[in-house]
PDB file of C-alpha atoms in Angstrom:
ATOM      1  CA  MET J1397     -18.161  29.645 -34.925  1.00 74.00           C
ATOM      2  CA  ALA J1398     -20.393  26.635 -34.428  1.00 83.00           C
ATOM      3  CA  LYS J1399     -20.903  25.472 -30.878  1.00 89.00           C
ATOM      4  CA  THR J1400     -19.712  21.966 -30.153  1.00 91.00           C
ATOM      5  CA  LYS J1401     -22.046  19.925 -28.011  1.00 92.00           C
ATOM      6  CA  PHE J1402     -20.709  17.110 -25.895  1.00 92.00           C
ATOM      7  CA  LYS J1403     -22.863  14.333 -24.566  1.00 92.00           C
ATOM      8  CA  TRP J1404     -21.737  11.379 -22.462  1.00 93.00           C
ATOM      9  CA  ASN J1405     -22.713   8.013 -23.888  1.00 92.00           C
ATOM     10  CA  THR J1406     -23.723   6.469 -20.573  1.00 87.00           C
ATOM     11  CA  ALA J1407     -25.115   3.365 -22.234  1.00 87.00           C
ATOM     12  CA  GLY J1408     -21.693   2.852 -23.821  1.00 90.00           C
ATOM     13  CA  PHE J1409     -19.980   3.086 -20.453  1.00 87.00           C
ATOM     14  CA  GLU J1410     -22.476   0.593 -19.067  1.00 85.00           C
ATOM     15  CA  ALA J1411     -21.728  -1.793 -21.941  1.00 87.00           C
ATOM     16  CA  ILE J1412     -17.967  -1.537 -21.400  1.00 86.00           C
ATOM     17  CA  ARG J1413     -18.285  -2.181 -17.644  1.00 83.00           C
ATOM     18  CA  ARG J1414     -20.204  -5.376 -18.357  1.00 85.00           C
ATOM     19  CA  SER J1415     -18.310  -6.505 -21.437  1.00 89.00           C
ATOM     20  CA  PRO J1416     -16.595  -9.922 -21.508  1.00 91.00           C
ATOM     21  CA  GLU J1417     -13.364  -8.127 -22.473  1.00 92.00           C
ATOM     22  CA  ALA J1418     -13.400  -6.017 -19.297  1.00 89.00           C
ATOM     23  CA  VAL J1419     -14.162  -9.044 -17.137  1.00 91.00           C
ATOM     24  CA  SER J1420     -11.447 -11.047 -18.880  1.00 93.00           C
ATOM     25  CA  LEU J1421      -8.890  -8.280 -18.309  1.00 92.00           C
ATOM     26  CA  LEU J1422      -9.822  -8.134 -14.638  1.00 92.00           C
ATOM     27  CA  GLU J1423      -9.612 -11.920 -14.332  1.00 93.00           C
ATOM     28  CA  SER J1424      -6.114 -11.933 -15.781  1.00 93.00           C
ATOM     29  CA  LYS J1425      -4.962  -9.270 -13.305  1.00 93.00           C
ATOM     30  CA  VAL J1426      -6.594 -11.018 -10.353  1.00 94.00           C
ATOM     31  CA  ASP J1427      -5.097 -14.373 -11.367  1.00 94.00           C
ATOM     32  CA  ALA J1428      -1.647 -12.815 -11.731  1.00 93.00           C
ATOM     33  CA  ALA J1429      -1.889 -11.216  -8.295  1.00 94.00           C
ATOM     34  CA  ALA J1430      -3.159 -14.433  -6.643  1.00 95.00           C
ATOM     35  CA  SER J1431      -0.393 -16.463  -8.305  1.00 95.00           C
ATOM     36  CA  ALA J1432       2.232 -13.955  -7.228  1.00 94.00           C
ATOM     37  CA  ALA J1433       0.923 -14.079  -3.660  1.00 95.00           C
ATOM     38  CA  GLY J1434       1.439 -17.840  -3.602  1.00 95.00           C
ATOM     39  CA  PRO J1435      -0.379 -21.024  -2.579  1.00 96.00           C
ATOM     40  CA  GLY J1436      -3.572 -20.535  -0.606  1.00 96.00           C
ATOM     41  CA  TYR J1437      -4.370 -17.137  -2.094  1.00 97.00           C
ATOM     42  CA  VAL J1438      -7.521 -16.987  -4.181  1.00 96.00           C
ATOM     43  CA  GLY J1439      -8.698 -14.611  -6.896  1.00 94.00           C
ATOM     44  CA  SER J1440     -12.325 -13.894  -7.658  1.00 94.00           C
ATOM     45  CA  VAL J1441     -14.216 -11.733 -10.136  1.00 93.00           C
ATOM     46  CA  VAL J1442     -17.914 -11.038  -9.725  1.00 91.00           C
ATOM     47  CA  GLN J1443     -20.272  -8.770 -11.606  1.00 87.00           C
ATOM     48  CA  GLY J1444     -21.623  -5.981  -9.448  1.00 85.00           C
ATOM     49  CA  VAL J1445     -25.335  -5.462  -9.065  1.00 85.00           C
ATOM     50  CA  GLY J1446     -27.024  -2.243 -10.104  1.00 81.00           C
ATOM     51  CA  ARG J1447     -26.611   0.506 -12.628  1.00 78.00           C
ATOM     52  CA  GLY J1448     -23.627   2.771 -13.081  1.00 76.00           C
ATOM     53  CA  THR J1449     -20.377   1.944 -11.336  1.00 77.00           C
ATOM     54  CA  LEU J1450     -22.288  -0.409  -9.016  1.00 83.00           C
ATOM     55  CA  GLY J1451     -22.653  -2.757 -11.960  1.00 81.00           C
ATOM     56  CA  ARG J1452     -18.983  -3.030 -12.843  1.00 85.00           C
ATOM     57  CA  ALA J1453     -17.050  -6.245 -12.404  1.00 87.00           C
ATOM     58  CA  ILE J1454     -15.190  -6.419  -9.083  1.00 89.00           C
ATOM     59  CA  GLY J1455     -11.921  -8.315  -8.673  1.00 91.00           C
ATOM     60  CA  THR J1456     -10.707  -9.540  -5.297  1.00 93.00           C
ATOM     61  CA  VAL J1457      -7.661 -11.426  -4.067  1.00 95.00           C
ATOM     62  CA  PHE J1458      -7.935 -12.945  -0.624  1.00 95.00           C
ATOM     63  CA  THR J1459      -6.546 -15.599   1.698  1.00 97.00           C
ATOM     64  CA  GLY J1460      -8.192 -18.955   1.053  1.00 96.00           C
ATOM     65  CA  ASP J1461      -6.855 -21.055   3.919  1.00 96.00           C
ATOM     66  CA  PHE J1462      -5.299 -20.760   7.353  1.00 95.00           C
ATOM     67  CA  LYS J1463      -1.767 -21.082   5.997  1.00 96.00           C
ATOM     68  CA  ALA J1464      -2.324 -18.106   3.714  1.00 96.00           C
ATOM     69  CA  ILE J1465      -3.912 -16.099   6.541  1.00 95.00           C
ATOM     70  CA  ARG J1466      -0.836 -16.705   8.665  1.00 94.00           C
ATOM     71  CA  ASP J1467       1.509 -15.978   5.769  1.00 95.00           C
ATOM     72  CA  ASN J1468      -0.239 -12.681   5.096  1.00 95.00           C
ATOM     73  CA  ALA J1469      -0.136 -11.716   8.778  1.00 93.00           C
ATOM     74  CA  LYS J1470       3.593 -12.400   8.867  1.00 91.00           C
ATOM     75  CA  HIS J1471       4.689 -10.968   5.541  1.00 92.00           C
ATOM     76  CA  ASN J1472       1.957  -8.551   4.390  1.00 92.00           C
ATOM     77  CA  THR J1473       1.831 -10.571   1.189  1.00 95.00           C
ATOM     78  CA  LEU J1474      -1.391  -9.081  -0.171  1.00 94.00           C
ATOM     79  CA  MET J1475       0.028  -5.575   0.228  1.00 91.00           C
ATOM     80  CA  ARG J1476       3.074  -6.655  -1.783  1.00 91.00           C
ATOM     81  CA  VAL J1477       0.994  -7.824  -4.768  1.00 91.00           C
ATOM     82  CA  PHE J1478      -1.309  -4.815  -4.642  1.00 84.00           C
ATOM     83  CA  ASP J1479       0.328  -3.178  -7.678  1.00 80.00           C
ATOM     84  CA  ARG J1480      -0.503  -6.130  -9.903  1.00 77.00           C
ATOM     85  CA  LEU J1481      -4.177  -5.201  -9.672  1.00 76.00           C
ATOM     86  CA  GLY J1482      -3.533  -1.700 -10.988  1.00 70.00           C
ATOM     87  CA  GLY J1483      -4.285  -0.493 -14.469  1.00 50.00           C
TER      88      GLY J1483
ATOM     89  CA  MET P 992      20.293   3.985 -24.129  1.00 81.00           C
ATOM     90  CA  ALA P 993      17.884   6.064 -22.103  1.00 81.00           C
ATOM     91  CA  GLU P 994      19.164   7.896 -19.071  1.00 85.00           C
ATOM     92  CA  VAL P 995      19.571   5.628 -16.039  1.00 90.00           C
ATOM     93  CA  LEU P 996      17.533   7.014 -13.157  1.00 92.00           C
ATOM     94  CA  VAL P 997      17.710   5.386  -9.739  1.00 93.00           C
ATOM     95  CA  THR P 998      14.987   5.695  -7.122  1.00 93.00           C
ATOM     96  CA  PRO P 999      16.280   6.959  -3.760  1.00 95.00           C
ATOM     97  CA  ASP P1000      16.381   4.612  -0.767  1.00 96.00           C
ATOM     98  CA  VAL P1001      13.010   5.509   0.704  1.00 97.00           C
ATOM     99  CA  GLU P1002      13.204   2.802   3.365  1.00 97.00           C
ATOM    100  CA  ALA P1003      16.344   4.312   4.863  1.00 97.00           C
ATOM    101  CA  ALA P1004      14.960   7.831   4.442  1.00 98.00           C
ATOM    102  CA  SER P1005      11.649   7.052   6.119  1.00 98.00           C
ATOM    103  CA  VAL P1006      13.355   5.205   8.975  1.00 98.00           C
ATOM    104  CA  ALA P1007      15.620   8.207   9.655  1.00 98.00           C
ATOM    105  CA  TYR P1008      12.684  10.601   9.318  1.00 98.00           C
ATOM    106  CA  LEU P1009      10.395   8.623  11.653  1.00 98.00           C
ATOM    107  CA  ARG P1010      13.202   8.053  14.143  1.00 97.00           C
ATOM    108  CA  ALA P1011      13.759  11.798  14.380  1.00 97.00           C
ATOM    109  CA  GLY P1012      10.051  12.585  14.541  1.00 97.00           C
ATOM    110  CA  LEU P1013       8.911   9.931  16.998  1.00 97.00           C
ATOM    111  CA  GLY P1014      11.825  10.442  19.369  1.00 96.00           C
ATOM    112  CA  VAL P1015      11.215   8.663  22.659  1.00 95.00           C
ATOM    113  CA  LEU P1016       7.789   7.376  21.570  1.00 96.00           C
ATOM    114  CA  ALA P1017       9.526   4.551  19.700  1.00 97.00           C
ATOM    115  CA  ASP P1018      12.265   2.443  21.229  1.00 97.00           C
ATOM    116  CA  LYS P1019      13.352   1.339  17.772  1.00 97.00           C
ATOM    117  CA  VAL P1020      12.535   2.331  14.195  1.00 98.00           C
ATOM    118  CA  ALA P1021      14.059  -0.019  11.634  1.00 97.00           C
ATOM    119  CA  THR P1022      13.425  -2.239   8.621  1.00 97.00           C
ATOM    120  CA  LYS P1023      14.103  -5.398  10.627  1.00 96.00           C
ATOM    121  CA  VAL P1024      12.710  -6.563  13.940  1.00 94.00           C
ATOM    122  CA  PRO P1025      15.482  -7.673  16.322  1.00 94.00           C
ATOM    123  CA  ALA P1026      15.278 -11.089  17.998  1.00 92.00           C
ATOM    124  CA  ALA P1027      14.381  -9.408  21.268  1.00 92.00           C
ATOM    125  CA  MET P1028      11.673  -6.988  20.219  1.00 93.00           C
ATOM    126  CA  PRO P1029      11.725  -3.711  22.124  1.00 95.00           C
ATOM    127  CA  ASN P1030       8.552  -2.510  23.798  1.00 94.00           C
ATOM    128  CA  ASN P1031       7.632   0.126  21.220  1.00 96.00           C
ATOM    129  CA  MET P1032       8.777  -1.035  17.812  1.00 97.00           C
ATOM    130  CA  VAL P1033       8.204   0.524  14.389  1.00 98.00           C
ATOM    131  CA  ARG P1034       9.120  -1.357  11.225  1.00 97.00           C
ATOM    132  CA  VAL P1035       9.083   0.230   7.784  1.00 98.00           C
ATOM    133  CA  SER P1036       8.950  -2.012   4.707  1.00 96.00           C
ATOM    134  CA  LEU P1037       9.002  -1.153   1.043  1.00 96.00           C
ATOM    135  CA  THR P1038       6.038  -3.222  -0.150  1.00 94.00           C
ATOM    136  CA  GLY P1039       5.856  -2.116  -3.758  1.00 91.00           C
ATOM    137  CA  GLY P1040       5.153   0.946  -5.794  1.00 91.00           C
ATOM    138  CA  SER P1041       5.532   1.986  -9.369  1.00 90.00           C
ATOM    139  CA  ARG P1042       7.457   4.348 -11.628  1.00 90.00           C
ATOM    140  CA  THR P1043       4.579   6.670 -12.408  1.00 87.00           C
ATOM    141  CA  ALA P1044       6.639   8.834 -14.759  1.00 88.00           C
ATOM    142  CA  LEU P1045      10.201   8.981 -16.037  1.00 85.00           C
ATOM    143  CA  VAL P1046      11.181  11.201 -13.136  1.00 90.00           C
ATOM    144  CA  GLN P1047       8.652  10.168 -10.520  1.00 93.00           C
ATOM    145  CA  ASP P1048       8.488   7.022  -8.430  1.00 95.00           C
ATOM    146  CA  ALA P1049       5.613   6.173  -6.094  1.00 95.00           C
ATOM    147  CA  ALA P1050       7.222   4.085  -3.373  1.00 96.00           C
ATOM    148  CA  GLN P1051       4.785   2.105  -1.251  1.00 96.00           C
ATOM    149  CA  LEU P1052       5.787   1.963   2.403  1.00 97.00           C
ATOM    150  CA  THR P1053       4.046  -0.191   4.990  1.00 97.00           C
ATOM    151  CA  VAL P1054       4.606   0.871   8.585  1.00 98.00           C
ATOM    152  CA  GLU P1055       3.957  -1.650  11.377  1.00 97.00           C
ATOM    153  CA  CYS P1056       3.825  -0.547  15.007  1.00 98.00           C
ATOM    154  CA  TRP P1057       4.008  -2.880  18.005  1.00 97.00           C
ATOM    155  CA  SER P1058       3.588  -1.984  21.632  1.00 96.00           C
ATOM    156  CA  ALA P1059       2.699  -3.582  24.955  1.00 94.00           C
ATOM    157  CA  ASN P1060      -1.016  -2.816  24.699  1.00 95.00           C
ATOM    158  CA  ASP P1061      -3.602  -1.824  22.107  1.00 96.00           C
ATOM    159  CA  PRO P1062      -3.970   1.895  22.945  1.00 96.00           C
ATOM    160  CA  THR P1063      -0.207   2.485  22.927  1.00 96.00           C
ATOM    161  CA  ALA P1064       0.286   0.563  19.689  1.00 97.00           C
ATOM    162  CA  SER P1065      -2.586   2.471  18.101  1.00 97.00           C
ATOM    163  CA  MET P1066      -1.192   5.803  19.270  1.00 97.00           C
ATOM    164  CA  LEU P1067       2.257   4.893  17.939  1.00 97.00           C
ATOM    165  CA  ALA P1068       0.740   3.991  14.545  1.00 98.00           C
ATOM    166  CA  ARG P1069      -1.409   7.097  14.345  1.00 98.00           C
ATOM    167  CA  THR P1070       1.516   9.318  15.261  1.00 98.00           C
ATOM    168  CA  SER P1071       3.750   7.564  12.724  1.00 98.00           C
ATOM    169  CA  GLN P1072       1.050   8.010  10.105  1.00 98.00           C
ATOM    170  CA  ALA P1073       0.818  11.721  10.897  1.00 98.00           C
ATOM    171  CA  TYR P1074       4.555  12.089  10.323  1.00 98.00           C
ATOM    172  CA  MET P1075       4.514  10.058   7.113  1.00 98.00           C
ATOM    173  CA  LEU P1076       1.662  12.163   5.707  1.00 98.00           C
ATOM    174  CA  ALA P1077       3.363  15.383   6.820  1.00 98.00           C
ATOM    175  CA  ALA P1078       6.394  14.512   4.690  1.00 97.00           C
ATOM    176  CA  ALA P1079       4.682  15.947   1.597  1.00 97.00           C
ATOM    177  CA  GLY P1080       6.714  18.825   0.241  1.00 97.00           C
ATOM    178  CA  VAL P1081       9.634  18.421   2.605  1.00 96.00           C
ATOM    179  CA  THR P1082      12.988  16.661   2.623  1.00 97.00           C
ATOM    180  CA  ALA P1083      12.510  13.623   4.836  1.00 96.00           C
ATOM    181  CA  GLY P1084      15.586  11.656   5.809  1.00 95.00           C
ATOM    182  CA  GLY P1085      17.506  13.241   2.956  1.00 95.00           C
ATOM    183  CA  VAL P1086      14.908  12.514   0.272  1.00 96.00           C
ATOM    184  CA  PHE P1087      12.529  15.134  -1.098  1.00 97.00           C
ATOM    185  CA  VAL P1088       8.942  13.851  -0.965  1.00 97.00           C
ATOM    186  CA  ARG P1089       6.826  15.510  -3.622  1.00 97.00           C
ATOM    187  CA  LYS P1090       3.482  14.049  -2.637  1.00 96.00           C
ATOM    188  CA  VAL P1091       2.048  11.508  -0.180  1.00 97.00           C
ATOM    189  CA  GLU P1092      -0.888   9.200  -0.847  1.00 96.00           C
ATOM    190  CA  THR P1093      -2.701   6.951   1.603  1.00 96.00           C
ATOM    191  CA  VAL P1094      -3.004   3.360   0.382  1.00 94.00           C
ATOM    192  CA  GLY P1095      -4.400   1.897   3.604  1.00 93.00           C
ATOM    193  CA  GLY P1096      -5.270   3.679   6.824  1.00 96.00           C
ATOM    194  CA  VAL P1097      -4.283   2.590  10.316  1.00 97.00           C
ATOM    195  CA  GLN P1098      -5.663  -0.865  11.005  1.00 96.00           C
ATOM    196  CA  TYR P1099      -5.387  -3.469  13.745  1.00 96.00           C
ATOM    197  CA  PHE P1100      -3.352  -6.334  12.336  1.00 94.00           C
ATOM    198  CA  PRO P1101      -2.486  -8.901  15.033  1.00 89.00           C
ATOM    199  CA  ASP P1102       0.963 -10.444  14.833  1.00 89.00           C
ATOM    200  CA  PRO P1103       0.811 -14.276  14.978  1.00 86.00           C
ATOM    201  CA  ASP P1104       4.453 -14.565  16.000  1.00 86.00           C
ATOM    202  CA  THR P1105       4.648 -12.268  18.978  1.00 86.00           C
ATOM    203  CA  ASN P1106       1.044 -11.976  20.168  1.00 84.00           C
ATOM    204  CA  LYS P1107       1.800  -8.291  20.748  1.00 92.00           C
ATOM    205  CA  PRO P1108      -0.727  -5.747  19.492  1.00 95.00           C
ATOM    206  CA  ARG P1109       0.215  -4.447  16.074  1.00 96.00           C
ATOM    207  CA  TYR P1110      -1.290  -1.622  14.062  1.00 97.00           C
ATOM    208  CA  GLN P1111      -0.192  -0.816  10.547  1.00 97.00           C
ATOM    209  CA  PHE P1112      -0.821   1.518   7.658  1.00 97.00           C
ATOM    210  CA  THR P1113       0.491   1.994   4.119  1.00 97.00           C
ATOM    211  CA  VAL P1114       1.352   5.168   2.237  1.00 97.00           C
ATOM    212  CA  ARG P1115       3.004   6.061  -1.026  1.00 96.00           C
ATOM    213  CA  TRP P1116       5.772   8.585  -1.132  1.00 98.00           C
ATOM    214  CA  HIS P1117       6.221  10.185  -4.531  1.00 97.00           C
ATOM    215  CA  VAL P1118       9.933  10.792  -4.957  1.00 97.00           C
ATOM    216  CA  ARG P1119      12.225  11.805  -7.776  1.00 95.00           C
ATOM    217  CA  PRO P1120      14.731   9.293  -9.141  1.00 93.00           C
ATOM    218  CA  ALA P1121      18.237  10.634  -9.713  1.00 90.00           C
ATOM    219  CA  SER P1122      20.649   9.984 -12.559  1.00 88.00           C
ATOM    220  CA  ILE P1123      23.818   8.047 -11.853  1.00 82.00           C
TER     221      ILE P1123
END
């Protein structure tokens, strides 16, 4: 029986991590989470620096003003929208 | 119609479980903070989660611990965390917990309302929904 060889296409992974589609998907999730959190919460997507997983796009939702900081401290709002960032 | 499967009340289960485990360490373990907060208070809140499979729900529980000073609040949180993690594979408060995941470890999270030290952490209890 012929042996099957398997080889990871690392360049392909790299391309997917940096693709506009991946960034767009992340942006939509981050925006949904920030909107669900409410006014004052901000979403951001930045491209990582470096090769491999370091170079993937990184999405963040955070408090953008004092009112949101206080709201999060009182209600754990960011923890409650955590699932919206999932796959 | 598909079978209707209801997730167990993990808030009530975890409150009963922590209350039994913490004993005198906590003056009150509940889902609500009373108007007059006791000295050592533990609040459990269901802050999300997801139905990971037809018969498995990952319930996200955030546990906040207040006390008179930082070391006591920290100790209360770390002890609560130990109990919550130890629930894996046992029946806790009447609910069987299949697996426990850490979402966020114990962290200092000051409370703007009370100015009392507060530490909190978040875990996920994987539980089995039941048919009704």
